C-alpha positions as semicolon CSV with decimal commas, in nm:
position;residue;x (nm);y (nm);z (nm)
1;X;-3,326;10,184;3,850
2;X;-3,046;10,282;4,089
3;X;-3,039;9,979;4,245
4;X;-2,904;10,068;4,594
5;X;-3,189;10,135;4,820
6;X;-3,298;9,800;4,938
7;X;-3,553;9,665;5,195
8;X;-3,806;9,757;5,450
9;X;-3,574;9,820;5,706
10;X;-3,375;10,114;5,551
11;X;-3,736;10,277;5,453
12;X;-3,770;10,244;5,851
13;X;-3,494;10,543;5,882
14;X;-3,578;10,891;5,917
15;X;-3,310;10,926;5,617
16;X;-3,441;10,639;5,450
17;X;-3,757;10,885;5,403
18;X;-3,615;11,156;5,274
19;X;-3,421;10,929;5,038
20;X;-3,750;10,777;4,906
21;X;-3,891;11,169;4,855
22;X;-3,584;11,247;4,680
23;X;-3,616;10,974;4,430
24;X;-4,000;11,007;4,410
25;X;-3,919;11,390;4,289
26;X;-3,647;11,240;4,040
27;X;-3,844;11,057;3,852
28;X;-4,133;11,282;3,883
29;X;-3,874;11,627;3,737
30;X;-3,793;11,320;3,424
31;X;-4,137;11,233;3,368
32;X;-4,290;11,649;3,396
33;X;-3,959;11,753;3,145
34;X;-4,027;11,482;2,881
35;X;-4,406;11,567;2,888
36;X;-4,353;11,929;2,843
37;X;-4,124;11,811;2,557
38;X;-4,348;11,567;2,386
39;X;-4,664;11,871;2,430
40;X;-4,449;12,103;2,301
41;X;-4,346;11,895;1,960
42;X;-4,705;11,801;1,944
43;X;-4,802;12,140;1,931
44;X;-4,562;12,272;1,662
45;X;-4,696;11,956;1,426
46;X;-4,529;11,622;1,363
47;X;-4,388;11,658;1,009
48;X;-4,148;11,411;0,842
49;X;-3,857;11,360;1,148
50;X;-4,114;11,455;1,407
51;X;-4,250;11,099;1,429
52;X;-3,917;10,980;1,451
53;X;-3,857;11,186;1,726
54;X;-4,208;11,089;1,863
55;X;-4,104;10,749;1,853
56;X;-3,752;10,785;2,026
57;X;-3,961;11,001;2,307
58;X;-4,169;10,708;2,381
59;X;-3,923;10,448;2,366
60;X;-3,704;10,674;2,629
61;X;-4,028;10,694;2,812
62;X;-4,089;10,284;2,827
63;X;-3,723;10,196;2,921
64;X;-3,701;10,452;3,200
65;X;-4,042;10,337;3,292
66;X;-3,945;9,973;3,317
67;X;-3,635;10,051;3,521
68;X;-3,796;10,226;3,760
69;X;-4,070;9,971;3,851
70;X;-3,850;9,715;3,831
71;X;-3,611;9,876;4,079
72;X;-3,937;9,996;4,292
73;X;-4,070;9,600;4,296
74;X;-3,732;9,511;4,413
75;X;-3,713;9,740;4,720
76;X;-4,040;9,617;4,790
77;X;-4,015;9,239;4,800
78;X;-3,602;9,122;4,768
79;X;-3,683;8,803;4,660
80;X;-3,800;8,951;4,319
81;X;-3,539;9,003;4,028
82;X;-3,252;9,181;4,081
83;X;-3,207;9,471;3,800
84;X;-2,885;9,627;4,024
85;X;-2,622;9,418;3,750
86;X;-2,826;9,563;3,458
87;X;-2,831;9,957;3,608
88;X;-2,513;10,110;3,399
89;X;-2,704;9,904;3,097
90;X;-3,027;10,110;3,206
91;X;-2,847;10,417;3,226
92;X;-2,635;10,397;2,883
93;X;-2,970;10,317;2,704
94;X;-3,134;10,635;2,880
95;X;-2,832;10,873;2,797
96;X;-2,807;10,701;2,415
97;X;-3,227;10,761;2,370
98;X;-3,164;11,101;2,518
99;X;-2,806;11,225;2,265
100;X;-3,010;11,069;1,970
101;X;-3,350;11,356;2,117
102;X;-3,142;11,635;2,236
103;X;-3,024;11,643;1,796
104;X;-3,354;11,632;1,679
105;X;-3,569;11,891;1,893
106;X;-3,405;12,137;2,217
107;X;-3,714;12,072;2,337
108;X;-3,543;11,738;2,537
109;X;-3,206;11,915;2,612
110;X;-3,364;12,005;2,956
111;X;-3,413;11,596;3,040
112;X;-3,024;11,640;3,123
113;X;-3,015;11,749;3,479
114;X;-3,227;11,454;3,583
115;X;-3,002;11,265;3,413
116;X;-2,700;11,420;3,608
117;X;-2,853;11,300;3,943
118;X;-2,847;10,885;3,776
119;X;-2,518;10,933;3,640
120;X;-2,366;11,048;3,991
121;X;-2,575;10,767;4,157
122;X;-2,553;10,459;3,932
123;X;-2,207;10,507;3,839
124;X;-1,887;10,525;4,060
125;X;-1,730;10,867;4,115
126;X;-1,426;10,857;3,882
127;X;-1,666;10,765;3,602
128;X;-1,990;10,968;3,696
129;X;-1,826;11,322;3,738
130;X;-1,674;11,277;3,337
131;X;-2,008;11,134;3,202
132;X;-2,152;11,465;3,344
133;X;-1,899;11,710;3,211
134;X;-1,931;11,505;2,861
135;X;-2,316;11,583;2,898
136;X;-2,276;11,909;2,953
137;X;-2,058;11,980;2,677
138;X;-2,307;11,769;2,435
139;X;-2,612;11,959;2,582
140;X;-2,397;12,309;2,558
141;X;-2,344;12,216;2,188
142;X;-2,740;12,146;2,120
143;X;-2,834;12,449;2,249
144;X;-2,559;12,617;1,982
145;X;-2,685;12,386;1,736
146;X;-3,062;12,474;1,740
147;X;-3,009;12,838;1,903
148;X;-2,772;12,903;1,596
149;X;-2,916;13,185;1,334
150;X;-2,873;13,172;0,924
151;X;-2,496;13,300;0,972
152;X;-2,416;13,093;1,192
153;X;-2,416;13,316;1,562
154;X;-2,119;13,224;1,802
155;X;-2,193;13,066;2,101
156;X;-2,377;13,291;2,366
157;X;-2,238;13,320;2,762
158;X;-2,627;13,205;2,836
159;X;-2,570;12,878;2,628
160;X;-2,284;12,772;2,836
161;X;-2,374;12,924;3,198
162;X;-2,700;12,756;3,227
163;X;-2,565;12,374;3,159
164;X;-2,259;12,410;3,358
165;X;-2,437;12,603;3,688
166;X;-2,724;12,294;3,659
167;X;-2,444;12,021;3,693
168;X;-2,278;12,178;3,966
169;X;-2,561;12,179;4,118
170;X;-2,686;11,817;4,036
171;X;-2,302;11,721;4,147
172;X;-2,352;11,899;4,463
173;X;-2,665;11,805;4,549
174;X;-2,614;11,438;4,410
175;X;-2,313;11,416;4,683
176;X;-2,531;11,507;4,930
177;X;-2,772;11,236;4,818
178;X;-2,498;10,982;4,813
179;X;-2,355;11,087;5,202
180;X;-2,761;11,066;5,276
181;X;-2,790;10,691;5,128
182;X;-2,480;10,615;5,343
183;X;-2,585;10,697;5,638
184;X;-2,909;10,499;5,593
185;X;-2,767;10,276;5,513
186;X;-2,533;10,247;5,810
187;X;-2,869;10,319;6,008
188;X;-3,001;10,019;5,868
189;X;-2,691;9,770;5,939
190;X;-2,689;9,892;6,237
191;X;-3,043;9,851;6,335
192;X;-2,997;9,474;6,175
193;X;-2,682;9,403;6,422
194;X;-2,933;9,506;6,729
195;X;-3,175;9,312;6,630
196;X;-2,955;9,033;6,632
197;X;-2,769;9,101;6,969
198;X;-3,102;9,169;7,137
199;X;-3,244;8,834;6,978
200;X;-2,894;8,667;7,076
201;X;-2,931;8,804;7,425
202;X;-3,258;8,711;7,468
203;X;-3,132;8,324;7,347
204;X;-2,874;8,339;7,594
205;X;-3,116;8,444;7,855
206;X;-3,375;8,182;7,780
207;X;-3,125;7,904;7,767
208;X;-2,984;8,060;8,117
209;X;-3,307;8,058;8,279
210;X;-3,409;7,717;8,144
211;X;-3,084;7,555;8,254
212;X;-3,123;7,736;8,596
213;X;-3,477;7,587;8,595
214;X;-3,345;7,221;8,567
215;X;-3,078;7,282;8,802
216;X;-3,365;7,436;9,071
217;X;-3,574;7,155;9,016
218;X;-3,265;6,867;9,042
219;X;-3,173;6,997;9,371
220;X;-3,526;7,006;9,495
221;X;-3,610;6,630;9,392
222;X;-3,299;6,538;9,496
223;X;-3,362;6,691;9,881
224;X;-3,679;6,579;9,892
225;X;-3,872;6,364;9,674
226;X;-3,537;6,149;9,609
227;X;-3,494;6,094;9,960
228;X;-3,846;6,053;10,043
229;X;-3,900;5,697;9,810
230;X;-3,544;5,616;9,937
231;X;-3,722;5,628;10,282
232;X;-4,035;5,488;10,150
233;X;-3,871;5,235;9,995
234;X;-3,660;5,127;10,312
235;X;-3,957;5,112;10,539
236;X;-4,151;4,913;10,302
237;X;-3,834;4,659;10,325
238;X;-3,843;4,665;10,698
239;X;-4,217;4,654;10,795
240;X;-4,178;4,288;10,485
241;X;-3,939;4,198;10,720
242;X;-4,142;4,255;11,001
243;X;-4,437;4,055;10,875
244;X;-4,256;3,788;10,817
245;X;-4,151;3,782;11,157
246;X;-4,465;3,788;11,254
247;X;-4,402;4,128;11,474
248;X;-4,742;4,356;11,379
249;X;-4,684;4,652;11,580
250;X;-4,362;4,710;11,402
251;X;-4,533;4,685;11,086
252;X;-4,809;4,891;11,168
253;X;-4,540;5,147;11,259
254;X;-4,332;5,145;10,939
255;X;-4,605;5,132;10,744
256;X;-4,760;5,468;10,963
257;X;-4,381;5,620;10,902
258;X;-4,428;5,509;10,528
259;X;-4,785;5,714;10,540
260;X;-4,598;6,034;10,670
261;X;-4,317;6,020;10,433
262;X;-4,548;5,955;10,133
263;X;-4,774;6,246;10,248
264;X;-4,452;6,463;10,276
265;X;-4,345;6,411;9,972
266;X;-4,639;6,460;9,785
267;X;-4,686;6,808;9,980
268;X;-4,324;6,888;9,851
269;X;-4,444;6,799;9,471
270;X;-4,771;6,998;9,489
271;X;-4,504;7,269;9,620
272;X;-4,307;7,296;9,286
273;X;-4,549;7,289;9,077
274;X;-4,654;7,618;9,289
275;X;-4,269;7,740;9,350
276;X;-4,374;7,773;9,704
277;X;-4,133;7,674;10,002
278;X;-4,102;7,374;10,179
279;X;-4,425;7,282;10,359
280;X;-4,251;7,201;10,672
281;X;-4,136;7,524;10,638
282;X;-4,510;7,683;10,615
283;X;-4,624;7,509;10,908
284;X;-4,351;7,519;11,156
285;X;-4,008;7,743;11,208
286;X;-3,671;7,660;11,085
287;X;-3,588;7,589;11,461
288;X;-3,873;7,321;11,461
289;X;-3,828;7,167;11,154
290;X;-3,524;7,096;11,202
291;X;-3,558;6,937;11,527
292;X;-3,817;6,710;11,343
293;X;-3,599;6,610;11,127
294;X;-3,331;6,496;11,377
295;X;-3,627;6,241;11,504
296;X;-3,723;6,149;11,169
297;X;-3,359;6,029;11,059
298;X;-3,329;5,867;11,423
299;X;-3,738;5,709;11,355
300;X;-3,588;5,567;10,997
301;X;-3,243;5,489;11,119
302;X;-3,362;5,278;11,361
303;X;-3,605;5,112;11,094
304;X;-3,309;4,976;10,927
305;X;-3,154;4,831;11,239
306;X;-2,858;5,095;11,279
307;X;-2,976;5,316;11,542
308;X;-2,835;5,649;11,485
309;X;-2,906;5,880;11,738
310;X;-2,982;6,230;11,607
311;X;-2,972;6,586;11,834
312;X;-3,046;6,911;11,745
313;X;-2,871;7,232;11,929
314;X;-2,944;7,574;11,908
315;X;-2,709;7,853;11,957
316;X;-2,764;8,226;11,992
317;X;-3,115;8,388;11,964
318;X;-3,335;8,360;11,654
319;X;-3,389;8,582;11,372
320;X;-3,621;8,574;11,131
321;X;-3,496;8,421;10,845
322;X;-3,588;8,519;10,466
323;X;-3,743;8,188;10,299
324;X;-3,439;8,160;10,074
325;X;-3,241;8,098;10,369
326;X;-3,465;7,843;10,544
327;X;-3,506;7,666;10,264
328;X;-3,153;7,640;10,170
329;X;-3,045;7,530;10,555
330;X;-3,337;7,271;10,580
331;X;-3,230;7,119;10,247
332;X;-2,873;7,109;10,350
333;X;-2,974;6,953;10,682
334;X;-3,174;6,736;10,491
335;X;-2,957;6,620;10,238
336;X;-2,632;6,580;10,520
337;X;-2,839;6,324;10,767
338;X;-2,958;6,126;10,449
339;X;-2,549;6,088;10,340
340;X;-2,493;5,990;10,701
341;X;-2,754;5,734;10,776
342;X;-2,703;5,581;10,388
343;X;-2,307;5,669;10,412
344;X;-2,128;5,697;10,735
345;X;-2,248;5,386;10,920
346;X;-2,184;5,668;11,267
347;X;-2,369;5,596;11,535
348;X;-2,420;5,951;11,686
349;X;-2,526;6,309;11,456
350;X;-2,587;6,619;11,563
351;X;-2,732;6,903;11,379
352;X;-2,603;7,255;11,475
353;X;-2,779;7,609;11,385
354;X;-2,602;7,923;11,522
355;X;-2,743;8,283;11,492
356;X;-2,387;8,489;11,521
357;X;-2,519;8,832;11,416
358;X;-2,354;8,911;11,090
359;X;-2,447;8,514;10,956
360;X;-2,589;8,217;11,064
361;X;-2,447;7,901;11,056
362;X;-2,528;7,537;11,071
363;X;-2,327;7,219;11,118
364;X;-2,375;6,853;11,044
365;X;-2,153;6,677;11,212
366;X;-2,136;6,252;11,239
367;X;-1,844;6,065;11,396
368;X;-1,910;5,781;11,113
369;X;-1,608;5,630;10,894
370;X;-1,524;5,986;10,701
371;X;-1,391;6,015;10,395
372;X;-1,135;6,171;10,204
373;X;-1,304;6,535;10,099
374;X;-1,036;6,574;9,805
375;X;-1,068;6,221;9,682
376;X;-1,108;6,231;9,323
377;X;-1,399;6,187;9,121
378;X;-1,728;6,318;9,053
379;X;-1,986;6,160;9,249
380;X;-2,272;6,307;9,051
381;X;-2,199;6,071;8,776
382;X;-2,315;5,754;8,933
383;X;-2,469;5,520;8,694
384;X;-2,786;5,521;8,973
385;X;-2,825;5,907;9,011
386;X;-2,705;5,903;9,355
387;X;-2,412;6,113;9,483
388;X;-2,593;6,461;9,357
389;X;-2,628;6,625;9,716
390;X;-2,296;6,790;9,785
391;X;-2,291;6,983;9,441
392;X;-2,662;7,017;9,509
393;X;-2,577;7,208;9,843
394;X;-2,292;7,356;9,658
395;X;-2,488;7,515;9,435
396;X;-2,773;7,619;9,702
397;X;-2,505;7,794;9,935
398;X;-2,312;7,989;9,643
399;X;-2,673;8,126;9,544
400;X;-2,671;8,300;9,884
401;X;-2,313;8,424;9,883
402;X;-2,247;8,181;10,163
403;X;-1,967;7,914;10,187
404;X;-1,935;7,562;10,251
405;X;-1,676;7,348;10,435
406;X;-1,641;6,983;10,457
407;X;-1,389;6,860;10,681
408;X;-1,356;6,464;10,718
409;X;-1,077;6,232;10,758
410;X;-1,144;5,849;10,673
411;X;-1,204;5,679;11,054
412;X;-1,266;6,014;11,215
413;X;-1,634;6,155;11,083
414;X;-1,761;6,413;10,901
415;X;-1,832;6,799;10,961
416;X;-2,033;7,006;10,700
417;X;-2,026;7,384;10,812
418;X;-2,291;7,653;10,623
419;X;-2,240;7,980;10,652
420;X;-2,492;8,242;10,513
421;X;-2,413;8,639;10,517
422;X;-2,716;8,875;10,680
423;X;-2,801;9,218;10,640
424;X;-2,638;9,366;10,958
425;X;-2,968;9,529;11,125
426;X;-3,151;9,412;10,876
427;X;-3,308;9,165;11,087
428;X;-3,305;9,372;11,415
429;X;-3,679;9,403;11,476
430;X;-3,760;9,076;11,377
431;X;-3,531;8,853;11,674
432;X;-3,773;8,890;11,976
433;X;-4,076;8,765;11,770
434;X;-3,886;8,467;11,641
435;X;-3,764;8,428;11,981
436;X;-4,073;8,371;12,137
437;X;-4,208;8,197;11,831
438;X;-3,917;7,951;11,851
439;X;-3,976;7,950;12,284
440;X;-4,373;7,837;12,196
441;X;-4,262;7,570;11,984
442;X;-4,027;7,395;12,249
443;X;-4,123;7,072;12,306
């Protein structure tokens, strides 16, 4: 019943083991010294005090018994009872049971070095290290007291060595035990506090991933299927507007643009659910896409009667792109004509992409009414969702390591600049092929 070795987790310790041996072989050294004790008083014939001292055997036997299960059941399950409050009870009973046998037969005098090792453990220092020099003097004086001849012998040098070398020894060795149980201990804590960072970190990591998840997925909708019913929805308006105005062909043609854009978009959703890129990426280059996209915004400008005129330039010589990169410019470009055909009421935009060696670059610019680019406010908290593009490409850009500029002044248009880092040489091999790829693809 020592009461300190708790839990699975410390048995999980190399010095948790050798713990559990050394307090297996405790109570196996009490149990093999009372039984040689109890054999040998049966043997010389129970006669007037021997029952008594049969008795008192037995009843040491039970109560050391119980404390030990008890303490065993414990370690095993920590929701059972606790005996750790009763263990200096446990103990005084044991060493009481044992001064009352030691009197009556020096056949139990020997139970006191197992007894040593529970005293050290159970009790703290300052007390344990008395109650075993108290032992030792009462087992010293039992051996006297039975060893003793008719007139009375003094007390022999074997009578006092033999006591005093076994409690050095238990003190020694029950130190050792004590510095063992520490460390296991401290094994054990310390195993506990990595579980918890490690189940911590793998929280944090989950949440991280989850919120960059939703964030992925908000900028995606927002470049794409967002703008795609905002299309939808505008051509629908204008080829009603149409019909009423009795004017088929222009029907028929918003409701062919209105076929496109639906198609489009639900390309882009099958595309999520695979996390693939852009399917106007998979059929066609950057270069092209983005020229289709200029006659897109100038096919659903001029739907809603403001006729925008869209160009797209190209500047330096083509490199291959990673899909990151083509993703992230087609989105922005994407995202910038939609602000100015829903924003800037401008009349002329031009889309820019530039292959400068070290980076490429792209520029939206419109000559529409501006705006003030450190206005305050947060335009992603519209009541109506709107407003999430710019911290959309904000957030698209900074994933790259690029940067983004806007520079605008109210009356005097808009310019939003991209610039994405490459690998110098990474991309070396790859510029003639998506040279002549680009060349093919020229209109």
């Amino acid at each position: 019943m020592d009461g300190k070795l708790t839990g699975a987790d410390a048995e999980s310790t190399g010095a948790a083991v050798i713990l559990r041996i050394l307090r297996v072989s405790l109570h196996v050294g009490f149990a093999v010294l009372l039984l040689v004790a109890l054999v040998r008083l049966l043997a010389a014939g129970l006669r007037g005090p021997g029952w008594l001292t049969l008795g008192l055997a037995l009843v040491l036997a039970a109560v050391y018994l119980l404390g030990t299960v008890l303490e065993k059941r414990r370690s095993a399950d920590p929701s059972r009872f606790d005996p750790k409050p009763y263990a200096v009870w446990w103990l005084g009973a044991v060493s009481l049971l044992w001064l009352l046998l030691i009197w009556a037969s020096a056949d139990f005098v020997w139970l006191a070095f197992p007894l040593f090792f529970l005293q050290l453990h159970i009790l703290p220092r300052r007390l344990a290290l008395p109650a075993i020099a108290l032992s030792t003097g009462l087992l010293v004086a039992a051996l006297w007291f039975h060893n003793r001849g008719p007139e009375g012998n003094a007390l022999e040098l074997p009578m006092v060595l033999g006591p005093v070398f076994g409690a050095a020894f238990a003190v020694v060795t029950g130190l050792a035990y004590r510095a063992l149980y520490q460390e296991a201990e401290n094994q054990r804590l310390a195993a506990e506090e990595l579980r918890r960072t490690r189940a911590e970190l793998a929280r944090s990591q989950h949440d991280a991933g989850t919120l960059a998840e939703r964030s992925r997925l908000a900028r995606e909708i927002h470049d794409t299927l967002a703008q795609g019913f905002s299309s939808i929805l505008l051509m629908g308006r204008a080829a009603e507007k149409a019909l009423e105005n009795g004017d088929t062909a222009t029907v028929r043609d918003r409701l062919r643009t209105v076929q496109e854009t639906a198609s489009a978009n639900l390309a882009e959703a099958r595309n999520f659910v695979r996390g693939l890129q852009s399917p106007a990426l998979a059929e066609n280059s950057l270069v092209n896409s983005l020229r289709r996209l200029c006659e897109k915004t100038e096919t659903e400008a001029a739907a809603r009667g403001t006729g925008i005129r869209c160009r797209f330039d190209l500047e330096g010589t083509p490199v291959q792109l990673p899909s990151p990169y083509q993703t992230t410019l087609l989105r922005a470009a994407q995202a910038s004509l939609a602000n100015v055909w829903v924003h800037a009421k401008a009349g002329t935009a031009v889309v820019t992409l530039s292959f400068l060696g070290s980076e490429v670059a792209m520029d939206v610019y419109d000559d529409g009414v501006g705006f003030d680019p450190a206005a305050p406010g947060d335009p992603a908290g519209r009541p109506d969702g709107s407003g999430y593009g710019l911290r959309s490409l904000r957030e698209r850009v900074a994933a790259l390591s690029g940067s983004l500029d806007i520079e605008s002044t109210p009356g005097e248009g808009t310019v939003v600049a991209i610039r994405l880092p490459l690998a110098t040489g990474a991309n070396a091999d790859k510029e003639q092929p998506a040279q002549e790829h680009a060349d093919k693809e020229q209109p």
